[in-house]
JSON list of C-alpha atoms and ligand atoms in Angstrom, two decimals:
[
{"chain": "R", "resi": 1, "resn": "MET", "atom": "CA", "xyz": [15.72, 7.59, -7.79]},
{"chain": "R", "resi": 2, "resn": "ARG", "atom": "CA", "xyz": [13.31, 10.21, -6.60]},
{"chain": "R", "resi": 3, "resn": "ILE", "atom": "CA", "xyz": [10.80, 9.50, -3.84]},
{"chain": "R", "resi": 4, "resn": "ASP", "atom": "CA", "xyz": [8.02, 11.94, -2.94]},
{"chain": "R", "resi": 5, "resn": "ILE", "atom": "CA", "xyz": [6.50, 11.17, 0.45]},
{"chain": "R", "resi": 6, "resn": "ILE", "atom": "CA", "xyz": [3.03, 12.56, 1.14]},
{"chain": "R", "resi": 7, "resn": "THR", "atom": "CA", "xyz": [2.48, 12.91, 4.88]},
{"chain": "R", "resi": 8, "resn": "VAL", "atom": "CA", "xyz": [0.66, 14.91, 7.55]},
{"chain": "R", "resi": 9, "resn": "LEU", "atom": "CA", "xyz": [3.81, 14.61, 9.72]},
{"chain": "R", "resi": 10, "resn": "PRO", "atom": "CA", "xyz": [6.75, 15.80, 7.57]},
{"chain": "R", "resi": 11, "resn": "ASP", "atom": "CA", "xyz": [8.79, 16.63, 10.72]},
{"chain": "R", "resi": 12, "resn": "LEU", "atom": "CA", "xyz": [8.79, 12.95, 11.66]},
{"chain": "R", "resi": 13, "resn": "LEU", "atom": "CA", "xyz": [10.67, 12.13, 8.44]},
{"chain": "R", "resi": 14, "resn": "GLU", "atom": "CA", "xyz": [13.27, 14.92, 8.59]},
{"chain": "R", "resi": 15, "resn": "SER", "atom": "CA", "xyz": [15.96, 12.79, 10.23]},
{"chain": "R", "resi": 16, "resn": "PRO", "atom": "CA", "xyz": [15.81, 9.17, 8.95]},
{"chain": "R", "resi": 17, "resn": "PHE", "atom": "CA", "xyz": [17.35, 9.89, 5.53]},
{"chain": "R", "resi": 18, "resn": "ASN", "atom": "CA", "xyz": [20.13, 12.14, 6.78]},
{"chain": "R", "resi": 19, "resn": "HIS", "atom": "CA", "xyz": [22.47, 9.55, 8.27]},
{"chain": "R", "resi": 20, "resn": "SER", "atom": "CA", "xyz": [24.93, 6.91, 7.17]},
{"chain": "R", "resi": 21, "resn": "ILE", "atom": "CA", "xyz": [24.25, 5.13, 3.88]},
{"chain": "R", "resi": 22, "resn": "LEU", "atom": "CA", "xyz": [21.13, 7.06, 2.87]},
{"chain": "R", "resi": 23, "resn": "LYS", "atom": "CA", "xyz": [22.88, 10.36, 3.56]},
{"chain": "R", "resi": 24, "resn": "ARG", "atom": "CA", "xyz": [25.70, 9.28, 1.27]},
{"chain": "R", "resi": 25, "resn": "ALA", "atom": "CA", "xyz": [23.21, 8.16, -1.41]},
{"chain": "R", "resi": 26, "resn": "LYS", "atom": "CA", "xyz": [21.64, 11.63, -1.33]},
{"chain": "R", "resi": 27, "resn": "GLU", "atom": "CA", "xyz": [25.02, 13.39, -1.41]},
{"chain": "R", "resi": 28, "resn": "LYS", "atom": "CA", "xyz": [26.03, 11.33, -4.44]},
{"chain": "R", "resi": 29, "resn": "GLY", "atom": "CA", "xyz": [22.80, 12.35, -6.17]},
{"chain": "R", "resi": 30, "resn": "LEU", "atom": "CA", "xyz": [21.59, 8.73, -6.35]},
{"chain": "R", "resi": 31, "resn": "LEU", "atom": "CA", "xyz": [18.59, 9.29, -4.09]},
{"chain": "R", "resi": 32, "resn": "GLU", "atom": "CA", "xyz": [16.31, 12.28, -3.68]},
{"chain": "R", "resi": 33, "resn": "VAL", "atom": "CA", "xyz": [13.65, 12.31, -0.97]},
{"chain": "R", "resi": 34, "resn": "ASN", "atom": "CA", "xyz": [11.02, 15.04, -1.11]},
{"chain": "R", "resi": 35, "resn": "LEU", "atom": "CA", "xyz": [8.65, 15.46, 1.83]},
{"chain": "R", "resi": 36, "resn": "VAL", "atom": "CA", "xyz": [5.22, 16.81, 0.89]},
{"chain": "R", "resi": 37, "resn": "ASN", "atom": "CA", "xyz": [2.96, 18.21, 3.60]},
{"chain": "R", "resi": 38, "resn": "LEU", "atom": "CA", "xyz": [-0.56, 17.02, 2.81]},
{"chain": "R", "resi": 39, "resn": "ARG", "atom": "CA", "xyz": [-2.14, 19.85, 4.80]},
{"chain": "R", "resi": 40, "resn": "GLU", "atom": "CA", "xyz": [-0.90, 22.35, 2.23]},
{"chain": "R", "resi": 41, "resn": "PHE", "atom": "CA", "xyz": [-3.28, 20.75, -0.27]},
{"chain": "R", "resi": 42, "resn": "SER", "atom": "CA", "xyz": [-6.40, 21.17, 1.83]},
{"chain": "R", "resi": 43, "resn": "SER", "atom": "CA", "xyz": [-8.72, 23.87, 0.55]},
{"chain": "R", "resi": 44, "resn": "SER", "atom": "CA", "xyz": [-10.45, 24.38, 3.89]},
{"chain": "R", "resi": 45, "resn": "LYS", "atom": "CA", "xyz": [-9.55, 27.26, 6.17]},
{"chain": "R", "resi": 46, "resn": "GLN", "atom": "CA", "xyz": [-8.60, 24.94, 9.03]},
{"chain": "R", "resi": 47, "resn": "LYS", "atom": "CA", "xyz": [-6.41, 22.84, 6.68]},
{"chain": "R", "resi": 48, "resn": "GLN", "atom": "CA", "xyz": [-8.59, 19.82, 7.36]},
{"chain": "R", "resi": 49, "resn": "VAL", "atom": "CA", "xyz": [-7.44, 16.51, 5.85]},
{"chain": "R", "resi": 50, "resn": "ASP", "atom": "CA", "xyz": [-9.70, 13.99, 7.62]},
{"chain": "R", "resi": 51, "resn": "ASP", "atom": "CA", "xyz": [-13.41, 13.60, 8.30]},
{"chain": "R", "resi": 52, "resn": "TYR", "atom": "CA", "xyz": [-15.98, 11.30, 9.96]},
{"chain": "R", "resi": 53, "resn": "GLN", "atom": "CA", "xyz": [-16.67, 8.05, 8.16]},
{"chain": "R", "resi": 54, "resn": "TYR", "atom": "CA", "xyz": [-19.94, 7.35, 6.37]},
{"chain": "R", "resi": 55, "resn": "GLY", "atom": "CA", "xyz": [-21.92, 4.68, 8.17]},
{"chain": "R", "resi": 56, "resn": "GLY", "atom": "CA", "xyz": [-20.64, 5.87, 11.52]},
{"chain": "R", "resi": 57, "resn": "GLY", "atom": "CA", "xyz": [-18.06, 4.39, 13.86]},
{"chain": "R", "resi": 58, "resn": "ALA", "atom": "CA", "xyz": [-15.00, 5.60, 15.67]},
{"chain": "R", "resi": 59, "resn": "GLY", "atom": "CA", "xyz": [-12.00, 6.96, 13.80]},
{"chain": "R", "resi": 60, "resn": "MET", "atom": "CA", "xyz": [-11.49, 9.53, 11.10]},
{"chain": "R", "resi": 61, "resn": "VAL", "atom": "CA", "xyz": [-10.82, 8.88, 7.42]},
{"chain": "R", "resi": 62, "resn": "MET", "atom": "CA", "xyz": [-8.38, 10.83, 5.27]},
{"chain": "R", "resi": 63, "resn": "MET", "atom": "CA", "xyz": [-10.39, 12.81, 2.72]},
{"chain": "R", "resi": 64, "resn": "CYS", "atom": "CA", "xyz": [-10.19, 12.47, -1.06]},
{"chain": "R", "resi": 65, "resn": "GLU", "atom": "CA", "xyz": [-9.71, 16.08, -2.03]},
{"chain": "R", "resi": 66, "resn": "PRO", "atom": "CA", "xyz": [-6.38, 17.00, -0.38]},
{"chain": "R", "resi": 67, "resn": "ILE", "atom": "CA", "xyz": [-4.77, 13.71, -1.45]},
{"chain": "R", "resi": 68, "resn": "SER", "atom": "CA", "xyz": [-6.07, 14.05, -5.00]},
{"chain": "R", "resi": 69, "resn": "ASN", "atom": "CA", "xyz": [-4.91, 17.68, -5.21]},
{"chain": "R", "resi": 70, "resn": "CYS", "atom": "CA", "xyz": [-1.50, 16.70, -3.91]},
{"chain": "R", "resi": 71, "resn": "ILE", "atom": "CA", "xyz": [-0.98, 13.76, -6.29]},
{"chain": "R", "resi": 72, "resn": "GLU", "atom": "CA", "xyz": [-2.24, 15.77, -9.30]},
{"chain": "R", "resi": 73, "resn": "HIS", "atom": "CA", "xyz": [0.19, 18.55, -8.35]},
{"chain": "R", "resi": 74, "resn": "LEU", "atom": "CA", "xyz": [3.12, 16.13, -8.21]},
{"chain": "R", "resi": 75, "resn": "LYS", "atom": "CA", "xyz": [2.12, 14.43, -11.48]},
{"chain": "R", "resi": 76, "resn": "LYS", "atom": "CA", "xyz": [2.32, 17.79, -13.29]},
{"chain": "R", "resi": 77, "resn": "GLU", "atom": "CA", "xyz": [6.07, 17.88, -12.61]},
{"chain": "R", "resi": 78, "resn": "ARG", "atom": "CA", "xyz": [7.02, 14.30, -13.54]},
{"chain": "R", "resi": 79, "resn": "SER", "atom": "CA", "xyz": [5.54, 10.92, -14.30]},
{"chain": "R", "resi": 80, "resn": "TYR", "atom": "CA", "xyz": [5.65, 8.21, -11.65]},
{"chain": "R", "resi": 81, "resn": "ASP", "atom": "CA", "xyz": [6.41, 4.50, -11.93]},
{"chain": "R", "resi": 82, "resn": "ASP", "atom": "CA", "xyz": [4.30, 3.77, -8.86]},
{"chain": "R", "resi": 83, "resn": "ILE", "atom": "CA", "xyz": [2.08, 5.44, -6.29]},
{"chain": "R", "resi": 84, "resn": "ILE", "atom": "CA", "xyz": [2.44, 3.43, -3.11]},
{"chain": "R", "resi": 85, "resn": "TYR", "atom": "CA", "xyz": [0.08, 3.49, -0.14]},
{"chain": "R", "resi": 86, "resn": "MET", "atom": "CA", "xyz": [1.59, 2.31, 3.15]},
{"chain": "R", "resi": 87, "resn": "THR", "atom": "CA", "xyz": [-1.12, 0.29, 4.90]},
{"chain": "R", "resi": 88, "resn": "PRO", "atom": "CA", "xyz": [-1.33, -2.75, 7.19]},
{"chain": "R", "resi": 89, "resn": "ASP", "atom": "CA", "xyz": [-3.60, -4.49, 4.64]},
{"chain": "R", "resi": 90, "resn": "GLY", "atom": "CA", "xyz": [-1.02, -4.22, 1.83]},
{"chain": "R", "resi": 91, "resn": "ASP", "atom": "CA", "xyz": [1.45, -6.80, 0.50]},
{"chain": "R", "resi": 92, "resn": "VAL", "atom": "CA", "xyz": [4.07, -7.56, 3.16]},
{"chain": "R", "resi": 93, "resn": "MET", "atom": "CA", "xyz": [7.48, -6.17, 2.22]},
{"chain": "R", "resi": 94, "resn": "ASN", "atom": "CA", "xyz": [10.29, -8.55, 1.34]},
{"chain": "R", "resi": 95, "resn": "GLN", "atom": "CA", "xyz": [13.72, -8.33, -0.27]},
{"chain": "R", "resi": 96, "resn": "LYS", "atom": "CA", "xyz": [12.54, -9.40, -3.72]},
{"chain": "R", "resi": 97, "resn": "MET", "atom": "CA", "xyz": [10.04, -6.53, -3.69]},
{"chain": "R", "resi": 98, "resn": "MET", "atom": "CA", "xyz": [12.78, -4.10, -2.62]},
{"chain": "R", "resi": 99, "resn": "ASN", "atom": "CA", "xyz": [15.03, -5.27, -5.48]},
{"chain": "R", "resi": 100, "resn": "THR", "atom": "CA", "xyz": [12.23, -4.54, -7.95]},
{"chain": "R", "resi": 101, "resn": "PHE", "atom": "CA", "xyz": [11.56, -1.07, -6.55]},
{"chain": "R", "resi": 102, "resn": "SER", "atom": "CA", "xyz": [15.27, -0.17, -6.59]},
{"chain": "R", "resi": 103, "resn": "LEU", "atom": "CA", "xyz": [15.07, -0.15, -10.41]},
{"chain": "R", "resi": 104, "resn": "LYS", "atom": "CA", "xyz": [12.32, 2.51, -10.53]},
{"chain": "R", "resi": 105, "resn": "LYS", "atom": "CA", "xyz": [12.91, 6.16, -11.27]},
{"chain": "R", "resi": 106, "resn": "ASN", "atom": "CA", "xyz": [10.14, 8.17, -9.61]},
{"chain": "R", "resi": 107, "resn": "ILE", "atom": "CA", "xyz": [7.72, 6.98, -6.94]},
{"chain": "R", "resi": 108, "resn": "ILE", "atom": "CA", "xyz": [5.20, 8.53, -4.58]},
{"chain": "R", "resi": 109, "resn": "ILE", "atom": "CA", "xyz": [4.61, 7.11, -1.11]},
{"chain": "R", "resi": 110, "resn": "LEU", "atom": "CA", "xyz": [1.38, 8.06, 0.62]},
{"chain": "R", "resi": 111, "resn": "CYS", "atom": "CA", "xyz": [1.39, 7.65, 4.41]},
{"chain": "R", "resi": 112, "resn": "GLY", "atom": "CA", "xyz": [-1.97, 6.75, 5.93]},
{"chain": "R", "resi": 113, "resn": "HIS", "atom": "CA", "xyz": [-3.31, 7.87, 9.30]},
{"chain": "R", "resi": 114, "resn": "TYR", "atom": "CA", "xyz": [-6.36, 7.38, 11.46]},
{"chain": "R", "resi": 115, "resn": "LYS", "atom": "CA", "xyz": [-8.72, 4.77, 9.97]},
{"chain": "R", "resi": 116, "resn": "GLY", "atom": "CA", "xyz": [-7.00, 5.06, 6.61]},
{"chain": "R", "resi": 117, "resn": "ILE", "atom": "CA", "xyz": [-7.80, 6.84, 3.35]},
{"chain": "R", "resi": 118, "resn": "ASP", "atom": "CA", "xyz": [-11.06, 7.09, 1.40]},
{"chain": "R", "resi": 119, "resn": "GLU", "atom": "CA", "xyz": [-11.34, 3.94, -0.73]},
{"chain": "R", "resi": 120, "resn": "ARG", "atom": "CA", "xyz": [-11.76, 6.00, -3.92]},
{"chain": "R", "resi": 121, "resn": "ILE", "atom": "CA", "xyz": [-8.18, 7.29, -3.67]},
{"chain": "R", "resi": 122, "resn": "ARG", "atom": "CA", "xyz": [-7.03, 3.69, -3.67]},
{"chain": "R", "resi": 123, "resn": "GLN", "atom": "CA", "xyz": [-9.14, 2.97, -6.76]},
{"chain": "R", "resi": 124, "resn": "LEU", "atom": "CA", "xyz": [-8.12, 6.10, -8.64]},
{"chain": "R", "resi": 125, "resn": "TYR", "atom": "CA", "xyz": [-4.43, 6.56, -7.89]},
{"chain": "R", "resi": 126, "resn": "ILE", "atom": "CA", "xyz": [-2.74, 3.84, -5.86]},
{"chain": "R", "resi": 127, "resn": "THR", "atom": "CA", "xyz": [-0.75, 1.28, -7.87]},
{"chain": "R", "resi": 128, "resn": "LYS", "atom": "CA", "xyz": [0.77, -0.66, -4.97]},
{"chain": "R", "resi": 129, "resn": "GLU", "atom": "CA", "xyz": [-0.17, -1.17, -1.30]},
{"chain": "R", "resi": 130, "resn": "ILE", "atom": "CA", "xyz": [2.56, -2.17, 1.10]},
{"chain": "R", "resi": 131, "resn": "SER", "atom": "CA", "xyz": [2.68, -3.30, 4.74]},
{"chain": "R", "resi": 132, "resn": "ILE", "atom": "CA", "xyz": [5.83, -3.82, 6.80]},
{"chain": "R", "resi": 133, "resn": "GLY", "atom": "CA", "xyz": [4.39, -6.68, 8.86]},
{"chain": "R", "resi": 134, "resn": "ASP", "atom": "CA", "xyz": [1.48, -8.02, 10.84]},
{"chain": "R", "resi": 135, "resn": "TYR", "atom": "CA", "xyz": [1.10, -5.37, 13.50]},
{"chain": "R", "resi": 136, "resn": "VAL", "atom": "CA", "xyz": [-0.52, -1.93, 13.50]},
{"chain": "R", "resi": 137, "resn": "LEU", "atom": "CA", "xyz": [1.39, 1.36, 13.53]},
{"chain": "R", "resi": 138, "resn": "SER", "atom": "CA", "xyz": [-0.17, 4.72, 14.35]},
{"chain": "R", "resi": 139, "resn": "GLY", "atom": "CA", "xyz": [0.70, 5.97, 10.87]},
{"chain": "R", "resi": 140, "resn": "GLY", "atom": "CA", "xyz": [2.51, 5.03, 7.67]},
{"chain": "R", "resi": 141, "resn": "GLU", "atom": "CA", "xyz": [5.53, 7.34, 8.19]},
{"chain": "R", "resi": 142, "resn": "LEU", "atom": "CA", "xyz": [7.83, 4.91, 9.98]},
{"chain": "R", "resi": 143, "resn": "ALA", "atom": "CA", "xyz": [6.87, 2.21, 7.49]},
{"chain": "R", "resi": 144, "resn": "ALA", "atom": "CA", "xyz": [7.75, 4.62, 4.66]},
{"chain": "R", "resi": 145, "resn": "ALA", "atom": "CA", "xyz": [11.13, 5.29, 6.28]},
{"chain": "R", "resi": 146, "resn": "ILE", "atom": "CA", "xyz": [11.81, 1.55, 6.37]},
{"chain": "R", "resi": 147, "resn": "PHE", "atom": "CA", "xyz": [10.83, 1.20, 2.73]},
{"chain": "R", "resi": 148, "resn": "VAL", "atom": "CA", "xyz": [13.16, 4.06, 1.67]},
{"chain": "R", "resi": 149, "resn": "ASP", "atom": "CA", "xyz": [16.03, 2.63, 3.73]},
{"chain": "R", "resi": 150, "resn": "ALA", "atom": "CA", "xyz": [15.64, -0.85, 2.26]},
{"chain": "R", "resi": 151, "resn": "VAL", "atom": "CA", "xyz": [15.41, 0.46, -1.32]},
{"chain": "R", "resi": 152, "resn": "GLY", "atom": "CA", "xyz": [17.98, 3.25, -0.97]},
{"chain": "R", "resi": 153, "resn": "ARG", "atom": "CA", "xyz": [20.84, 0.94, -0.05]},
{"chain": "R", "resi": 154, "resn": "LEU", "atom": "CA", "xyz": [20.18, -1.15, -3.17]},
{"chain": "R", "resi": 155, "resn": "LEU", "atom": "CA", "xyz": [20.57, 1.72, -5.64]},
{"chain": "R", "resi": 156, "resn": "PRO", "atom": "CA", "xyz": [23.56, 1.14, -7.94]},
{"chain": "R", "resi": 157, "resn": "GLY", "atom": "CA", "xyz": [26.61, 2.96, -6.60]},
{"chain": "R", "resi": 158, "resn": "VAL", "atom": "CA", "xyz": [25.33, 3.44, -3.05]},
{"chain": "R", "resi": 159, "resn": "LEU", "atom": "CA", "xyz": [27.28, 0.55, -1.50]},
{"chain": "R", "resi": 160, "resn": "SER", "atom": "CA", "xyz": [30.87, -0.25, -2.45]},
{"chain": "R", "resi": 161, "resn": "ASP", "atom": "CA", "xyz": [31.70, -3.58, -4.14]},
{"chain": "R", "resi": 162, "resn": "GLU", "atom": "CA", "xyz": [32.88, -5.12, -0.88]},
{"chain": "R", "resi": 163, "resn": "THR", "atom": "CA", "xyz": [29.72, -4.25, 1.01]},
{"chain": "R", "resi": 164, "resn": "SER", "atom": "CA", "xyz": [27.51, -4.89, -2.02]},
{"chain": "R", "resi": 165, "resn": "ALA", "atom": "CA", "xyz": [23.94, -5.74, -1.21]},
{"chain": "R", "resi": 166, "resn": "LEU", "atom": "CA", "xyz": [24.35, -8.81, -3.40]},
{"chain": "R", "resi": 167, "resn": "PHE", "atom": "CA", "xyz": [26.09, -10.51, -0.47]},
{"chain": "R", "resi": 168, "resn": "ASP", "atom": "CA", "xyz": [23.34, -9.69, 1.98]},
{"chain": "R", "resi": 169, "resn": "SER", "atom": "CA", "xyz": [21.48, -12.00, 4.17]},
{"chain": "R", "resi": 170, "resn": "PHE", "atom": "CA", "xyz": [18.13, -12.61, 2.44]},
{"chain": "R", "resi": 171, "resn": "GLN", "atom": "CA", "xyz": [19.44, -11.98, -1.10]},
{"chain": "R", "resi": 172, "resn": "ASP", "atom": "CA", "xyz": [19.99, -15.73, -1.31]},
{"chain": "R", "resi": 173, "resn": "ASP", "atom": "CA", "xyz": [17.17, -16.55, 1.12]},
{"chain": "R", "resi": 174, "resn": "LEU", "atom": "CA", "xyz": [19.69, -17.35, 3.87]},
{"chain": "R", "resi": 175, "resn": "LEU", "atom": "CA", "xyz": [20.32, -15.55, 7.15]},
{"chain": "R", "resi": 176, "resn": "SER", "atom": "CA", "xyz": [23.84, -14.17, 7.74]},
{"chain": "R", "resi": 177, "resn": "PRO", "atom": "CA", "xyz": [26.49, -16.27, 9.49]},
{"chain": "R", "resi": 178, "resn": "PRO", "atom": "CA", "xyz": [27.96, -15.10, 12.84]},
{"chain": "R", "resi": 179, "resn": "VAL", "atom": "CA", "xyz": [30.66, -12.40, 12.62]},
{"chain": "R", "resi": 180, "resn": "TYR", "atom": "CA", "xyz": [33.53, -11.46, 14.96]},
{"chain": "R", "resi": 181, "resn": "THR", "atom": "CA", "xyz": [36.05, -8.68, 15.42]},
{"chain": "R", "resi": 182, "resn": "ARG", "atom": "CA", "xyz": [38.93, -8.10, 17.87]},
{"chain": "R", "resi": 183, "resn": "PRO", "atom": "CA", "xyz": [39.83, -9.31, 20.45]},
{"chain": "R", "resi": 184, "resn": "GLU", "atom": "CA", "xyz": [40.43, -13.00, 19.71]},
{"chain": "R", "resi": 185, "resn": "THR", "atom": "CA", "xyz": [39.21, -13.93, 23.19]},
{"chain": "R", "resi": 186, "resn": "PHE", "atom": "CA", "xyz": [36.47, -12.10, 25.09]},
{"chain": "R", "resi": 187, "resn": "LYS", "atom": "CA", "xyz": [35.32, -13.33, 28.52]},
{"chain": "R", "resi": 188, "resn": "GLU", "atom": "CA", "xyz": [36.84, -16.72, 27.66]},
{"chain": "R", "resi": 189, "resn": "LEU", "atom": "CA", "xyz": [34.88, -16.93, 24.38]},
{"chain": "R", "resi": 190, "resn": "LYS", "atom": "CA", "xyz": [37.17, -17.55, 21.41]},
{"chain": "R", "resi": 191, "resn": "VAL", "atom": "CA", "xyz": [36.73, -16.57, 17.77]},
{"chain": "R", "resi": 192, "resn": "PRO", "atom": "CA", "xyz": [36.24, -19.78, 15.69]},
{"chain": "R", "resi": 193, "resn": "GLU", "atom": "CA", "xyz": [39.67, -21.07, 14.61]},
{"chain": "R", "resi": 194, "resn": "VAL", "atom": "CA", "xyz": [38.82, -21.21, 10.91]},
{"chain": "R", "resi": 195, "resn": "LEU", "atom": "CA", "xyz": [38.33, -17.42, 10.76]},
{"chain": "R", "resi": 196, "resn": "LEU", "atom": "CA", "xyz": [41.93, -16.92, 11.95]},
{"chain": "R", "resi": 197, "resn": "SER", "atom": "CA", "xyz": [43.34, -19.45, 9.46]},
{"chain": "R", "resi": 198, "resn": "GLY", "atom": "CA", "xyz": [43.64, -17.14, 6.48]},
{"chain": "R", "resi": 199, "resn": "HIS", "atom": "CA", "xyz": [42.31, -20.01, 4.37]},
{"chain": "R", "resi": 200, "resn": "GLU", "atom": "CA", "xyz": [39.76, -18.23, 2.19]},
{"chain": "R", "resi": 201, "resn": "LYS", "atom": "CA", "xyz": [38.08, -21.31, 0.73]},
{"chain": "R", "resi": 202, "resn": "LYS", "atom": "CA", "xyz": [37.60, -22.88, 4.17]},
{"chain": "R", "resi": 203, "resn": "ILE", "atom": "CA", "xyz": [36.32, -19.61, 5.58]},
{"chain": "R", "resi": 204, "resn": "ASN", "atom": "CA", "xyz": [33.73, -19.30, 2.82]},
{"chain": "R", "resi": 205, "resn": "GLU", "atom": "CA", "xyz": [32.63, -22.89, 3.35]},
{"chain": "R", "resi": 206, "resn": "TRP", "atom": "CA", "xyz": [32.30, -22.33, 7.10]},
{"chain": "R", "resi": 207, "resn": "ARG", "atom": "CA", "xyz": [30.26, -19.18, 6.57]},
{"chain": "R", "resi": 208, "resn": "HIS", "atom": "CA", "xyz": [27.94, -20.92, 4.15]},
{"chain": "R", "resi": 209, "resn": "GLU", "atom": "CA", "xyz": [27.41, -23.84, 6.54]},
{"chain": "R", "resi": 210, "resn": "GLN", "atom": "CA", "xyz": [26.71, -21.44, 9.41]},
{"chain": "R", "resi": 211, "resn": "ALA", "atom": "CA", "xyz": [24.25, -19.48, 7.26]},
{"chain": "R", "resi": 212, "resn": "ILE", "atom": "CA", "xyz": [22.35, -22.65, 6.40]},
{"chain": "R", "resi": 213, "resn": "GLU", "atom": "CA", "xyz": [22.34, -23.83, 10.03]},
{"chain": "R", "resi": 214, "resn": "ARG", "atom": "CA", "xyz": [21.13, -20.46, 11.28]},
{"chain": "R", "resi": 215, "resn": "THR", "atom": "CA", "xyz": [18.39, -20.38, 8.68]},
{"chain": "R", "resi": 216, "resn": "ARG", "atom": "CA", "xyz": [17.36, -23.96, 9.48]},
{"chain": "R", "resi": 217, "resn": "THR", "atom": "CA", "xyz": [16.97, -23.25, 13.19]},
{"chain": "R", "resi": 218, "resn": "ARG", "atom": "CA", "xyz": [15.56, -19.71, 13.06]},
{"chain": "R", "resi": 219, "resn": "ARG", "atom": "CA", "xyz": [13.70, -19.40, 9.76]},
{"chain": "R", "resi": 220, "resn": "PRO", "atom": "CA", "xyz": [13.03, -22.82, 8.25]},
{"chain": "R", "resi": 221, "resn": "ASP", "atom": "CA", "xyz": [10.28, -21.19, 6.17]},
{"chain": "R", "resi": 222, "resn": "LEU", "atom": "CA", "xyz": [12.98, -19.52, 4.06]},
{"chain": "R", "resi": 223, "resn": "LEU", "atom": "CA", "xyz": [14.51, -22.87, 3.10]},
{"chain": "R", "resi": 224, "resn": "ASP", "atom": "CA", "xyz": [11.14, -24.23, 1.97]},
{"chain": "R", "resi": 225, "resn": "GLU", "atom": "CA", "xyz": [10.79, -21.61, -0.76]},
{"chain": "U", "resi": 301, "resn": "6GU", "atom": "CL1", "xyz": [2.49, 0.49, 6.17]},
{"chain": "U", "resi": 301, "resn": "6GU", "atom": "N1", "xyz": [1.02, 1.32, 8.19]},
{"chain": "U", "resi": 301, "resn": "6GU", "atom": "C1", "xyz": [0.46, 1.16, 9.39]},
{"chain": "U", "resi": 301, "resn": "6GU", "atom": "N2", "xyz": [-0.29, 2.16, 9.89]},
{"chain": "U", "resi": 301, "resn": "6GU", "atom": "N3", "xyz": [0.60, 0.07, 10.13]},
{"chain": "U", "resi": 301, "resn": "6GU", "atom": "C2", "xyz": [1.35, -0.89, 9.62]},
{"chain": "U", "resi": 301, "resn": "6GU", "atom": "C3", "xyz": [1.96, -0.80, 8.38]},
{"chain": "U", "resi": 301, "resn": "6GU", "atom": "C4", "xyz": [1.78, 0.34, 7.67]},
{"chain": "U", "resi": 301, "resn": "6GU", "atom": "N4", "xyz": [2.64, -1.95, 8.15]},
{"chain": "U", "resi": 301, "resn": "6GU", "atom": "C5", "xyz": [2.45, -2.69, 9.23]},
{"chain": "U", "resi": 301, "resn": "6GU", "atom": "N5", "xyz": [1.68, -2.08, 10.11]}
]
């Protein structure tokens, strides 16, 4: 999968994809992340990308021309399955959505800033608008990083069979059960006996029960669906 991220803050996104699982995905050639500096597509001398909004009011709006130039430039090289705009008024991200995106080949992510982007860019180019939750960030970059992380780990071959995303919390609409590692006793708290039993069937049953209980108490909304 190739992801082009259009941003005014490319430096902010230098690190997130260069660690752990996403780093391995890139090294294996399963994921390619290309950061595109929007300012390079401004035709003004000062590399301006935002302007005052029509109708007045505080806050700048990202201009049509640099974004349009940038997207047209990228589209000359390859065709895209989706052009995503990260925005608090988009569809809220969930695991089902991430599964769908993990099957795509080329996508563009546009990171918004200030008051957002000129509405005409949304009409002309954007195929999907995504939010990461009901709160406001100063820009779309960190939201884009979260999107790439969530999708990147789902790409076939990124995780091994044992750690397969199929077994994740949320894949089956349940939260994960509690987990333990050594030592057996820590500050008088013992690891549940069943996990030491070596009885695989009982262990799986226990984990499933715990997952249901955890979901019931913490996220009953997931069980309703
Ligand atoms: Cl995608 N962008 C911004 N600026 N704020 C957000 C968001 C995105 N998702 C939740 N809040």
